[in-house]
Amino acid sequence: MNDTRHDPRQQEVRVAVDDLERFMGEALTRAGADAASSAAVTRALVTASRMGTDSHGLRLLPHYIRALEGGRIKGAPEMHFTRRLPATGVLDAGDGFGHLAGYTAMAHVVEMADEVGMGAVAVGHSSHFGAAGCYALAAAERGMIGLAFCNSDPFVLLHQGLSPFHGTNPIAFAAPVEGQSPYLLDMATSSVPWNRVQQYGAIGRELPDQVAADAEGRVTRVPAEVSALLPLGGSDFGFKGAGLGGMVEVLSSTLSGMLNGFRLLPMGGPDMATPRGVGHFFLALNPAAFVDGATFAAGLAEYLADLRAQPAVDGAEVLAPGDREWRYLAQRDAEGIPLDSANQVAYATLAKTLDVRPLRHLA
Amino acid sequence: MNDTRHDPRQQEVRVAVDDLERFMGEALTRAGADAASSAAVTRALVTASRMGTDSHGLRLLPHYIRALEGGRIKGAPEMHFTRRLPATGVLDAGDGFGHLAGYTAMAHVVEMADEVGMGAVAVGHSSHFGAAGCYALAAAERGMIGLAFCNSDPFVLLHQGLSPFHGTNPIAFAAPVEGQSPYLLDMATSSVPWNRVQQYGAIGRELPDQVAADAEGRVTRVPAEVSALLPLGGSDFGFKGAGLGGMVEVLSSTLSGMLNGFRLLPMGGPDMATPRGVGHFFLALNPAAFVDGATFAAGLAEYLADLRAQPAVDGAEVLAPGDREWRYLAQRDAEGIPLDSANQVAYATLAKTLDVRPLRHLA
């Protein structure tokens, strides 16, 4: 809905990365977030916006502020980490921000992977954590292979189902690449995110085939008819996307002792006062716990060189997971992050209501 | 090609599970497999056939016998396991059967998960291991959440690619369910397996849309035009299937120090003498290392009850991953395992050349 690359009617400006960080930090602090929460949310949202993941970037700040002010999310949570066994732990996120829970859990996971080769943490009593890729990336930045998973309230049909059951339950996987940006896969287990339907509806555009269905479970490409998303794989092979979504669900909610996503309160409200009990799951593998570092580095470099050397169909190119994101990041760090007209209004409102110095528009 | 449910021209008979086990064990032994190898291959193939996974069941025995007799696979391998850190290890499979490597590695993984909460083993110098689900299932049968991954020689395009790059690189995930059969997801990261193309070609049937492409990378539904498979997600969302296939590749080959799948010798030969150096990756999570056992059991049961209670589109039903397989298993244990005409010939030939008492046909 807020991705202006598809909406020529919107007037876009750009803002500098450091100015956006400054604004987010101040806004979250004014709304009641403690220093750690404010830093974590800012880090995750700015990382997503820099990488071009606009669905999970700056557009979410107003939502998080509402959840904080409504009491759904605690701005100064008591998070409790318990390392239950050498390779495993649980984090009770105390109904705080999922971003703080995510970075906190991943730090523990990386420490365990450093010590015993691998680590995993199940997080309970958490909230929306933004883009799953941020946390996988945090592990890769420490030299580990990182995975991140999260459940959510239902938007996605089961295979041959009629009612939304899973969330878009993401899977993120990142691996460190010597001398390059990490391999980074961050994918919903539906084909498209829910806001793509809203966005296409707003501009009168047809959806791709096999991504969404109406209330009778029939595939539709008309946004106004959409009742739910199809799992990745569509009508014929949606059992794969639904099965992956289920794997994410089991890891995120069953291992953390939370309710499954079908039973979660909706992210969008109207109840912004009751904590939702979102679950996450984080895992890190230490490559050196399997193979010596030089062999790992050479093997991954060779794999990526082989991959990027593959011929592409006319007018396209073959990319490794993350390549698109790193291009966005370089461009946006240089030229600023786009702020579409809806977000210009939202950020101006936040500036006024929270008494924060407005973002400076670069263009 | 050998799935007779789609080919009315073939005459199908059935064979008993124990008779099939007897035949496979004798045939493998006569062809030079040691007791452990013979037992592991038999266990994996019979498990797949019982579960209805015909592409990875009994039809593969003649292929394995050829690989054994050709020298590609060692029937009496020296496998070396090294536990490098408390949660991680590597298994050098000594160019033996992937099935023995898989069950051996998973036994170590389960032991580590029991001790430190989680375990993972990267396997190198291995060979085709059949259905990935067999090994995830072996963990679930021991009360653990199990994951299994394997690379293979290329059949699948990258997103927007023109040449096959990844194998059908499977992901298997199994979780123990109290009082029920396990949750079991076993999926290729392409939409269909390669042999589906051959099978549909043989019976003059069109492929589903978005599963395969011709040599120019154009989607085709005509089996004779197919040059490669598309990754799960098809033309629009194949970056997801390709990214998952890449995750499988990194875990299976990079962490085991093997060549990536693009560089592997083809499974189908003609070289049946040179070991291929296939890689696998196995991981187990101990649910009790995250949450108490009763909470895990109740949470997973509730999730599955919620899932199975979802309404379905007309004429269909909503199933959990594995439900279809457990139905096949019950039916085939009672009525026997189907042997199509091609496999009748192949098994009769094996009986003769290896001097093994033929399978008894139930019908």
XYZ file of C-alpha atoms in Angstrom:
726
model
C 0.000 0.000 0.000
C 2.890 2.312 0.775
C 5.256 1.048 -1.858
C 5.336 3.988 -4.210
C 7.325 2.210 -6.901
C 3.964 0.992 -8.147
C 1.973 4.143 -7.693
C 2.813 6.997 -10.023
C 0.160 9.201 -8.434
C 2.135 9.590 -5.253
C 4.703 12.309 -4.713
C 7.850 10.850 -3.304
C 10.570 12.551 -1.297
C 13.708 11.051 0.207
C 15.165 11.182 3.679
C 18.687 10.496 4.910
C 19.406 7.284 6.827
C 20.829 9.097 9.859
C 17.958 11.562 9.976
C 15.469 8.680 9.862
C 17.329 6.953 12.689
C 17.272 10.146 14.701
C 13.541 10.616 14.134
C 12.596 7.037 14.967
C 14.704 7.020 18.115
C 13.185 10.233 19.387
C 9.616 9.263 18.467
C 9.854 5.875 20.171
C 11.425 7.402 23.257
C 8.733 10.070 23.507
C 6.073 7.372 23.154
C 7.527 5.472 26.104
C 10.103 3.034 24.726
C 13.252 2.531 26.767
C 16.671 2.988 25.174
C 17.145 -0.662 24.244
C 13.678 -0.990 22.708
C 14.002 2.249 20.812
C 17.406 1.244 19.423
C 16.218 -2.215 18.375
C 13.077 -1.022 16.594
C 15.046 1.709 14.849
C 17.761 -0.726 13.793
C 15.259 -3.196 12.315
C 13.084 -0.647 10.518
C 15.995 1.296 9.084
C 17.717 -1.924 7.974
C 14.546 -3.004 6.147
C 14.068 0.393 4.530
C 17.701 0.561 3.428
C 17.384 -2.910 1.844
C 14.263 -1.936 -0.096
C 11.922 -4.066 2.012
C 9.396 -1.241 2.178
C 6.589 -3.427 3.486
C 8.580 -3.907 6.694
C 10.440 -0.616 6.921
C 9.618 2.895 7.988
C 5.925 2.551 7.180
C 5.504 0.427 10.335
C 6.609 3.119 12.817
C 3.147 4.717 13.208
C 1.688 1.264 13.854
C 4.274 0.504 16.521
C 3.699 3.867 18.191
C -0.044 3.093 18.369
C 0.661 -0.333 19.868
C 3.001 1.232 22.408
C 0.567 3.987 23.355
C -2.329 1.541 23.488
C -0.473 -0.711 25.897
C -0.302 -3.770 23.632
C 3.481 -3.443 23.549
C 5.446 -2.595 26.684
C 8.077 0.062 26.099
C 10.164 -0.997 29.083
C 9.686 -4.770 29.148
C 11.269 -7.203 31.528
C 12.750 -9.794 29.223
C 13.980 -13.024 30.783
C 16.396 -15.327 29.050
C 16.918 -18.870 30.282
C 19.571 -21.089 28.788
C 17.951 -24.438 29.325
C 20.649 -26.594 27.750
C 24.032 -25.736 26.185
C 22.530 -25.261 22.700
C 19.052 -24.015 23.572
C 17.225 -21.323 25.442
C 13.971 -19.490 25.779
C 13.313 -15.794 25.947
C 10.219 -14.439 27.617
C 9.927 -11.117 25.832
C 7.662 -9.594 28.486
C 5.273 -8.240 25.829
C 7.980 -5.892 24.593
C 8.959 -5.090 21.037
C 9.659 -8.118 18.857
C 12.702 -6.304 17.467
C 14.361 -6.129 20.890
C 13.386 -9.746 21.497
C 14.835 -10.705 18.123
C 18.194 -9.016 18.481
C 18.468 -10.169 22.113
C 17.643 -13.786 21.249
C 19.983 -13.796 18.268
C 22.844 -12.508 20.452
C 22.322 -15.482 22.787
C 22.015 -17.847 19.834
C 25.286 -16.621 18.342
C 27.017 -17.028 21.706
C 25.804 -20.629 21.950
C 26.834 -21.347 18.369
C 30.265 -19.987 19.196
C 30.536 -22.268 22.230
C 28.851 -25.510 21.195
C 28.518 -25.143 17.420
C 24.858 -24.300 17.231
C 22.219 -22.500 19.224
C 18.488 -21.878 19.116
C 16.125 -19.741 21.147
C 12.335 -19.875 21.209
C 10.773 -16.518 22.057
C 7.372 -16.146 23.646
C 5.202 -13.228 24.816
C 6.570 -11.114 22.009
C 5.114 -8.889 19.313
C 5.593 -8.121 15.614
C 9.319 -7.999 14.855
C 9.356 -6.421 11.400
C 11.446 -8.172 8.753
C 12.721 -11.619 9.707
C 15.803 -11.044 7.574
C 17.127 -8.477 10.053
C 17.828 -11.152 12.641
C 19.273 -13.733 10.277
C 21.506 -10.927 9.055
C 22.594 -10.118 12.611
C 23.940 -13.672 12.879
C 25.696 -13.513 9.508
C 27.362 -10.266 10.570
C 28.885 -12.275 13.425
C 30.135 -14.989 11.072
C 27.283 -17.420 11.709
C 24.596 -18.923 9.502
C 21.392 -17.479 10.930
C 17.753 -18.474 10.633
C 14.704 -16.591 11.856
C 11.034 -17.564 11.912
C 7.871 -15.872 13.173
C 4.172 -16.637 13.271
C 1.379 -14.110 12.856
C -2.373 -13.810 12.809
C -4.077 -15.533 9.862
C -4.036 -14.182 6.308
C -3.177 -17.323 4.352
C -5.327 -20.287 3.336
C -4.312 -23.851 3.920
C -4.023 -25.959 0.790
C -7.619 -26.442 -0.394
C -8.824 -24.478 2.603
C -11.541 -21.838 2.718
C -10.505 -19.747 5.714
C -7.279 -17.933 6.545
C -5.254 -20.061 8.924
C -1.540 -19.259 8.895
C 0.064 -15.882 8.873
C 2.522 -15.072 6.137
C 4.926 -16.907 8.482
C 8.350 -15.884 7.187
C 11.547 -17.872 6.859
C 14.837 -15.994 6.833
C 18.238 -17.558 6.173
C 21.538 -15.698 6.019
C 25.090 -16.921 5.537
C 28.320 -14.934 5.805
C 30.248 -14.562 2.539
C 33.896 -13.585 2.837
C 34.546 -10.185 1.321
C 30.930 -9.785 0.182
C 27.542 -8.974 1.651
C 25.789 -12.030 3.114
C 23.566 -14.514 1.301
C 20.154 -13.411 2.500
C 16.844 -15.125 1.873
C 13.862 -13.515 3.586
C 10.559 -14.875 2.345
C 6.945 -15.106 3.362
C 5.447 -18.566 2.915
C 2.656 -16.953 0.888
C 3.520 -15.660 -2.591
C 2.750 -12.037 -1.752
C 2.261 -10.064 1.454
C -1.213 -8.930 2.456
C -0.420 -5.298 1.822
C 0.285 -6.109 -1.850
C -3.429 -6.822 -2.243
C -4.328 -3.471 -0.716
C -1.694 -1.684 -2.762
C -2.857 -3.195 -6.069
C -6.450 -2.477 -5.149
C -5.602 1.183 -4.568
C -4.093 1.560 -8.041
C -6.579 -0.660 -9.883
C -4.043 -3.303 -10.840
C -4.645 -7.035 -11.251
C -2.793 -9.405 -8.961
C -0.544 -12.131 -10.378
C -2.270 -15.473 -10.874
C -2.367 -17.998 -8.011
C -1.598 -15.660 -5.128
C -5.026 -14.973 -3.594
C -8.558 -16.337 -3.353
C -12.097 -15.129 -2.736
C -14.373 -16.205 0.110
C -15.274 -19.424 -1.731
C -11.618 -20.347 -2.061
C -11.549 -19.597 -5.807
C -8.399 -17.995 -7.174
C -8.983 -14.363 -8.057
C -6.785 -11.654 -9.508
C -9.164 -8.845 -8.537
C -7.999 -7.221 -5.296
C -11.537 -6.258 -4.245
C -12.598 -9.909 -4.368
C -9.707 -11.189 -2.253
C -10.577 -12.814 1.029
C -7.256 -14.500 1.783
C -3.819 -15.214 0.355
C -2.880 -18.559 -1.142
C 0.178 -20.308 0.251
C 3.306 -20.326 -1.934
C 2.687 -22.819 -4.743
C -0.878 -21.718 -5.468
C -3.806 -24.035 -6.224
C -1.672 -26.948 -7.374
C 1.318 -26.880 -5.050
C 0.129 -24.821 -2.114
C 0.630 -27.805 0.163
C 4.323 -26.889 0.046
C 3.841 -23.268 1.088
C 1.291 -24.334 3.702
C 3.656 -27.021 5.009
C 6.475 -24.502 5.320
C 4.092 -22.100 7.057
C 3.244 -24.926 9.438
C 6.916 -25.589 10.132
C 7.306 -21.912 11.017
C 4.236 -22.144 13.238
C 5.499 -25.179 15.152
C 8.916 -23.622 15.709
C 7.542 -20.202 16.650
C 4.530 -20.974 18.777
C 4.648 -24.615 19.854
C 8.282 -24.479 21.013
C 7.643 -21.210 22.841
C 4.438 -22.407 24.492
C 2.358 -19.697 22.803
C -1.012 -19.968 21.069
C -0.822 -20.817 17.379
C -1.274 -17.963 14.918
C -4.858 -18.905 14.104
C -5.728 -17.884 17.675
C -3.771 -14.634 17.793
C -5.414 -11.240 18.050
C -5.108 -9.409 14.727
C -2.060 -7.207 14.266
C -4.226 -4.448 12.800
C -6.452 -4.085 15.874
C -8.905 -2.682 16.837
C -7.624 -3.961 20.215
C -4.336 -2.137 20.721
C -4.265 -2.746 24.484
C -3.958 -6.529 24.827
C -0.560 -8.178 24.313
C -0.723 -10.670 21.434
C 1.786 -13.339 22.476
C 3.577 -13.598 19.164
C 6.284 -16.279 18.991
C 9.618 -16.308 17.187
C 12.350 -18.864 16.666
C 16.015 -18.131 16.029
C 18.795 -20.514 15.170
C 22.478 -20.080 14.380
C 25.041 -22.518 13.011
C 28.744 -21.919 13.351
C 30.277 -22.900 9.985
C 33.588 -23.666 11.707
C 31.796 -26.283 13.799
C 31.341 -28.330 10.622
C 34.192 -27.498 8.271
C 37.309 -25.363 8.467
C 36.726 -21.691 7.784
C 38.739 -21.504 4.572
C 36.890 -24.452 3.029
C 33.549 -22.937 3.942
C 34.508 -19.554 2.513
C 35.854 -21.048 -0.713
C 32.867 -23.353 -1.146
C 30.306 -20.611 -0.662
C 32.213 -18.237 -2.944
C 32.368 -20.902 -5.649
C 28.664 -21.657 -5.293
C 27.752 -17.977 -5.618
C 30.122 -17.483 -8.558
C 28.539 -20.491 -10.303
C 25.085 -19.114 -9.555
C 25.729 -15.571 -10.754
C 27.368 -16.892 -13.939
C 24.200 -18.660 -15.062
C 22.607 -17.358 -18.251
C 19.305 -15.496 -17.822
C 16.164 -15.174 -19.891
C 16.049 -12.128 -22.177
C 15.999 -8.833 -20.340
C 16.595 -10.354 -16.924
C 19.528 -11.376 -14.792
C 20.157 -14.162 -12.343
C 20.637 -12.910 -8.793
C 21.611 -14.601 -5.545
C 19.278 -14.107 -2.582
C 20.171 -10.737 -1.102
C 21.721 -9.247 -4.240
C 18.656 -7.117 -4.863
C 18.662 -5.960 -1.261
C 22.340 -4.955 -1.283
C 21.781 -2.883 -4.423
C 18.918 -1.066 -2.763
C 21.060 -0.524 0.296
C 23.911 1.043 -1.667
C 21.513 3.249 -3.589
C 19.500 4.344 -0.577
C 22.549 5.011 1.573
C 23.757 7.303 -1.202
C 20.496 8.949 -2.255
C 18.226 8.599 0.746
C 15.211 6.454 1.568
C 11.941 7.156 -0.276
C 9.051 8.554 1.739
C 5.786 8.295 -0.152
C 2.926 10.732 0.324
C 1.073 8.567 2.842
C 4.183 8.270 4.980
C 4.935 11.981 4.609
C 1.582 12.642 6.244
C 2.076 9.950 8.884
C 5.553 11.150 9.831
C 4.449 14.794 9.934
C 1.659 13.773 12.293
C 4.076 11.858 14.520
C 6.403 14.862 14.566
C 3.580 17.053 15.761
C 1.918 14.738 18.273
C 5.192 13.518 19.797
C 6.987 16.841 19.510
C 9.843 15.454 17.428
C 11.787 17.549 14.939
C 10.400 16.616 11.491
C 12.352 14.596 8.940
C 14.345 16.681 6.496
C 13.200 15.991 2.925
C 16.139 15.563 0.559
C 14.036 15.947 -2.562
C 7.293 -42.614 -14.839
C 6.600 -45.536 -12.603
C 3.621 -44.130 -10.767
C 0.819 -46.251 -12.128
C -1.960 -44.219 -10.579
C -1.722 -42.042 -13.668
C -1.285 -44.751 -16.251
C -4.270 -47.010 -16.881
C -2.325 -48.961 -19.509
C -0.144 -50.554 -16.908
C -1.047 -53.772 -15.146
C -0.490 -53.412 -11.464
C 0.095 -56.137 -8.891
C 0.746 -55.783 -5.194
C 3.455 -57.158 -2.935
C 3.571 -57.569 0.837
C 5.766 -55.240 2.904
C 7.718 -58.093 4.522
C 8.255 -59.848 1.213
C 9.562 -56.611 -0.304
C 11.909 -56.167 2.650
C 13.136 -59.721 2.220
C 13.740 -59.240 -1.491
C 15.561 -55.920 -1.132
C 17.768 -57.207 1.656
C 18.773 -60.295 -0.316
C 19.296 -58.401 -3.567
C 21.479 -55.747 -1.949
C 23.490 -58.365 -0.103
C 24.054 -60.394 -3.276
C 25.151 -57.216 -5.050
C 27.783 -56.567 -2.401
C 26.178 -54.415 0.297
C 27.126 -55.142 3.894
C 24.449 -55.806 6.492
C 24.174 -52.217 7.708
C 23.970 -50.790 4.187
C 21.453 -53.353 3.087
C 19.260 -52.721 6.118
C 19.402 -48.936 5.721
C 18.536 -48.917 2.009
C 15.715 -51.380 2.598
C 14.347 -49.348 5.491
C 14.326 -46.119 3.490
C 12.872 -47.553 0.288
C 10.184 -49.570 2.046
C 9.262 -46.582 4.225
C 8.840 -44.407 1.122
C 6.803 -47.064 -0.688
C 4.568 -47.652 2.319
C 3.927 -43.881 2.570
C 2.966 -43.633 -1.083
C 6.095 -41.742 -2.105
C 6.506 -43.922 -5.186
C 9.078 -41.659 -6.805
C 11.476 -42.518 -3.967
C 10.409 -46.036 -3.121
C 10.954 -49.470 -4.575
C 11.501 -48.189 -8.097
C 14.967 -46.983 -7.044
C 16.344 -50.430 -6.120
C 17.518 -51.331 -9.650
C 19.304 -47.981 -9.867
C 21.066 -48.547 -6.550
C 22.088 -52.048 -7.593
C 23.638 -50.610 -10.766
C 25.503 -47.956 -8.751
C 26.742 -50.628 -6.367
C 27.854 -52.985 -9.114
C 29.417 -50.126 -11.067
C 31.488 -49.061 -8.083
C 29.993 -45.595 -7.670
C 28.600 -46.649 -4.299
C 30.676 -48.724 -1.885
C 28.724 -51.581 -0.356
C 31.001 -51.845 2.642
C 31.991 -48.241 3.290
C 34.173 -46.946 6.065
C 32.099 -44.163 7.540
C 33.794 -41.809 9.996
C 31.872 -39.639 12.409
C 33.560 -36.772 14.195
C 31.764 -34.812 16.860
C 33.487 -31.480 16.449
C 31.579 -29.579 19.128
C 28.852 -30.642 21.592
C 26.041 -29.801 19.150
C 27.731 -30.492 15.826
C 29.503 -33.178 13.889
C 30.517 -34.332 10.457
C 30.122 -37.714 8.872
C 32.400 -38.825 6.071
C 30.162 -41.384 4.399
C 33.021 -43.105 2.602
C 31.102 -43.147 -0.700
C 28.593 -45.542 0.818
C 24.819 -45.503 0.541
C 23.206 -42.196 1.455
C 20.553 -44.124 3.368
C 23.120 -45.570 5.767
C 24.743 -42.154 6.042
C 21.349 -40.607 6.749
C 20.242 -42.977 9.485
C 23.734 -42.975 11.015
C 23.950 -39.182 11.031
C 20.448 -38.811 12.402
C 21.248 -41.193 15.261
C 24.180 -38.942 16.238
C 22.041 -35.860 15.831
C 19.339 -37.241 18.106
C 21.954 -38.154 20.714
C 23.316 -34.610 20.664
C 19.816 -33.138 20.865
C 19.180 -35.330 23.868
C 22.355 -34.110 25.579
C 22.618 -30.427 24.653
C 19.170 -29.652 23.221
C 20.020 -29.657 19.551
C 22.373 -31.344 17.162
C 23.370 -31.142 13.525
C 25.578 -33.241 11.281
C 26.903 -32.358 7.841
C 27.501 -35.432 5.693
C 30.011 -35.533 2.854
C 31.225 -38.164 0.372
C 27.740 -39.631 0.284
C 25.279 -40.683 -2.410
C 21.553 -40.458 -3.169
C 19.604 -41.100 0.035
C 16.082 -41.634 -1.280
C 13.307 -39.670 0.414
C 14.481 -36.956 2.812
C 11.394 -37.532 4.933
C 12.722 -40.910 6.094
C 15.436 -39.274 8.174
C 13.290 -36.476 9.597
C 10.852 -39.215 10.549
C 13.613 -41.197 12.277
C 14.139 -38.211 14.584
C 10.429 -37.778 15.258
C 10.188 -41.454 16.170
C 12.739 -40.676 18.898
C 10.708 -37.712 20.184
C 12.727 -35.044 18.410
C 11.881 -32.476 15.762
C 13.965 -33.567 12.779
C 15.087 -31.806 9.634
C 16.836 -33.306 6.612
C 18.298 -31.654 3.514
C 20.145 -32.948 0.464
C 21.613 -31.515 -2.708
C 21.634 -33.202 -6.093
C 22.776 -32.711 -9.664
C 20.959 -29.927 -11.536
C 17.394 -30.209 -12.814
C 15.953 -26.877 -11.679
C 16.341 -23.369 -13.097
C 17.270 -20.406 -10.996
C 14.695 -17.619 -10.983
C 14.892 -16.094 -14.487
C 17.663 -18.537 -15.344
C 18.119 -20.492 -18.567
C 20.116 -23.504 -17.383
C 19.444 -26.098 -14.712
C 21.403 -25.176 -11.596
C 19.987 -26.661 -8.406
C 18.748 -30.163 -7.872
C 15.255 -30.637 -6.581
C 17.003 -30.075 -3.214
C 14.464 -31.361 -0.701
C 13.517 -30.059 2.727
C 12.030 -32.483 5.227
C 10.626 -31.522 8.619
C 9.013 -33.887 11.090
C 7.653 -33.339 14.590
C 6.428 -35.930 17.078
C 2.705 -35.760 17.883
C 1.570 -37.497 21.060
C -0.718 -40.410 20.288
C -0.664 -39.725 16.539
C 1.619 -40.203 13.583
C 4.179 -37.390 13.217
C 3.758 -34.109 11.391
C 5.760 -34.777 8.248
C 6.615 -32.315 5.509
C 8.855 -33.702 2.758
C 9.083 -31.407 -0.224
C 11.256 -30.730 -3.217
C 12.042 -27.063 -3.770
C 10.770 -27.451 -7.332
C 7.009 -27.880 -7.823
C 7.297 -31.348 -9.343
C 10.016 -34.002 -9.481
C 11.871 -34.625 -12.740
C 10.289 -38.037 -13.184
C 6.833 -36.395 -13.308
C 7.840 -34.842 -16.620
C 8.874 -38.236 -17.989
C 5.756 -39.888 -16.609
C 3.392 -37.313 -18.156
C 5.309 -37.502 -21.415
C 4.827 -41.260 -21.518
C 1.047 -40.969 -21.183
C 0.612 -37.847 -23.321
C -0.576 -35.652 -20.491
C -0.010 -31.897 -20.099
C 1.967 -30.688 -17.115
C 0.461 -28.200 -14.650
C 1.243 -24.576 -15.430
C 4.422 -22.972 -14.050
C 6.360 -26.118 -13.226
C 8.770 -26.493 -16.167
C 10.427 -24.553 -18.976
C 11.915 -25.139 -22.407
C 15.502 -24.450 -23.436
C 14.750 -20.744 -23.859
C 13.430 -20.532 -20.328
C 9.808 -20.215 -21.478
C 7.184 -21.967 -19.388
C 5.832 -25.014 -21.173
C 3.240 -27.629 -20.300
C 4.334 -30.027 -23.030
C 6.608 -32.700 -21.556
C 8.555 -33.165 -24.804
C 9.524 -29.480 -24.771
C 10.778 -29.451 -21.197
C 14.430 -28.670 -20.666
C 14.347 -27.978 -16.920
C 12.057 -27.612 -13.928
C 11.044 -24.243 -12.528
C 11.677 -23.620 -8.847
C 8.637 -23.629 -6.536
C 6.754 -20.383 -7.151
C 7.017 -20.475 -10.949
C 7.766 -17.504 -13.205
C 6.606 -14.884 -10.737
C 7.747 -16.200 -7.380
C 10.430 -18.713 -8.257
C 12.967 -16.647 -6.339
C 11.455 -18.235 -3.239
C 11.843 -21.820 -4.412
C 15.301 -21.035 -5.751
C 16.282 -19.354 -2.495
C 15.118 -22.374 -0.503
C 17.015 -24.647 -2.904
C 20.067 -22.484 -2.267
C 19.641 -22.807 1.495
C 19.571 -26.571 1.062
C 22.683 -26.363 -1.108
C 24.654 -24.299 1.411
C 23.722 -26.617 4.277
C 24.329 -29.813 2.293
C 27.454 -29.056 0.292
C 29.143 -25.971 1.724
C 28.984 -27.165 5.337
C 30.213 -30.614 4.330
C 33.035 -29.305 2.158
C 31.610 -30.963 -0.962
C 31.183 -29.529 -4.468
C 27.899 -27.742 -5.041
C 25.193 -29.633 -6.921
C 25.823 -27.786 -10.183
C 29.199 -29.562 -10.313
C 27.987 -33.055 -9.380
C 28.067 -35.973 -11.781
C 24.533 -36.834 -12.914
C 22.655 -39.378 -10.832
C 21.466 -41.121 -14.010
C 24.945 -41.871 -15.310
C 26.349 -42.963 -17.717
C 29.295 -42.961 -15.280
C 28.300 -45.483 -12.619
C 31.868 -45.977 -11.378
C 32.875 -42.601 -9.955
C 31.601 -41.599 -6.496
C 29.528 -38.425 -6.712
C 30.209 -36.719 -3.384
C 26.603 -35.907 -2.537
C 26.104 -33.879 0.658
C 23.352 -34.032 3.250
C 22.509 -32.038 6.354
C 20.558 -33.294 9.357
C 19.336 -31.378 12.377
C 17.313 -32.315 15.437
C 15.716 -30.167 18.106
C 14.690 -31.569 21.451
C 11.284 -30.026 22.236
C 11.936 -30.465 25.959
C 14.982 -28.243 25.602
C 12.626 -25.334 24.916
C 9.337 -26.034 26.698
C 8.058 -28.732 29.010
C 6.878 -31.844 27.249
C 3.211 -31.549 28.201
C 2.997 -27.983 26.921
C 4.640 -28.985 23.641
C 2.307 -31.935 23.192
C -0.800 -29.907 23.997
C 0.255 -27.020 21.767
C 0.982 -29.201 18.770
C -2.238 -31.189 19.253
C -4.232 -27.960 19.429
C -2.547 -26.604 16.324
C -3.286 -29.770 14.363
C -6.875 -29.897 15.615
C -7.362 -26.285 14.542
C -5.816 -27.070 11.164
C -7.849 -30.178 10.450
C -11.070 -28.392 11.473
C -10.693 -25.768 8.746
C -13.367 -25.772 6.055
C -12.276 -26.956 2.617
C -13.219 -26.056 -0.935
C -15.905 -28.256 -2.497
C -14.876 -31.844 -2.978
C -11.603 -31.495 -1.087
C -10.393 -31.723 2.475
C -7.779 -29.930 4.500
C -4.914 -32.184 5.541
C -1.912 -31.702 7.775
C 1.496 -32.524 6.285
C 1.869 -36.281 6.559
C -1.832 -37.123 6.733
C -1.837 -38.320 3.141
C 1.268 -40.422 3.777
C -0.182 -42.100 6.886
C -3.308 -43.045 4.954
C -1.219 -44.637 2.249
C 0.792 -46.445 4.873
C -2.288 -47.938 6.533
C -3.708 -48.994 3.193
C -0.500 -50.448 1.835
C 0.345 -52.293 5.033
C -3.081 -53.916 4.749
C -3.315 -54.474 1.001
C 0.264 -54.538 -0.181
C 2.460 -52.151 -2.136
C 1.695 -51.631 -5.845
C 4.221 -52.912 -8.357
C 3.614 -51.483 -11.814
C 4.490 -53.337 -14.996
C 7.865 -51.617 -15.420
C 8.876 -52.572 -11.894
C 7.517 -56.103 -12.342
C 9.998 -56.485 -15.180
C 12.818 -54.812 -13.275
C 12.293 -56.919 -10.143
C 11.992 -60.137 -12.165
C 15.305 -59.270 -13.816
C 16.947 -58.604 -10.452
C 15.611 -61.917 -9.154
C 17.192 -63.719 -12.045
C 20.535 -61.919 -12.259
C 21.095 -61.871 -8.487
C 19.559 -65.291 -7.841
C 16.991 -63.966 -5.376
C 13.623 -65.633 -4.848
C 11.086 -63.504 -6.788
C 8.522 -61.290 -5.096
C 5.206 -62.968 -4.501
C 2.416 -61.088 -6.308
C -0.649 -60.592 -4.112
C -2.917 -59.617 -6.976
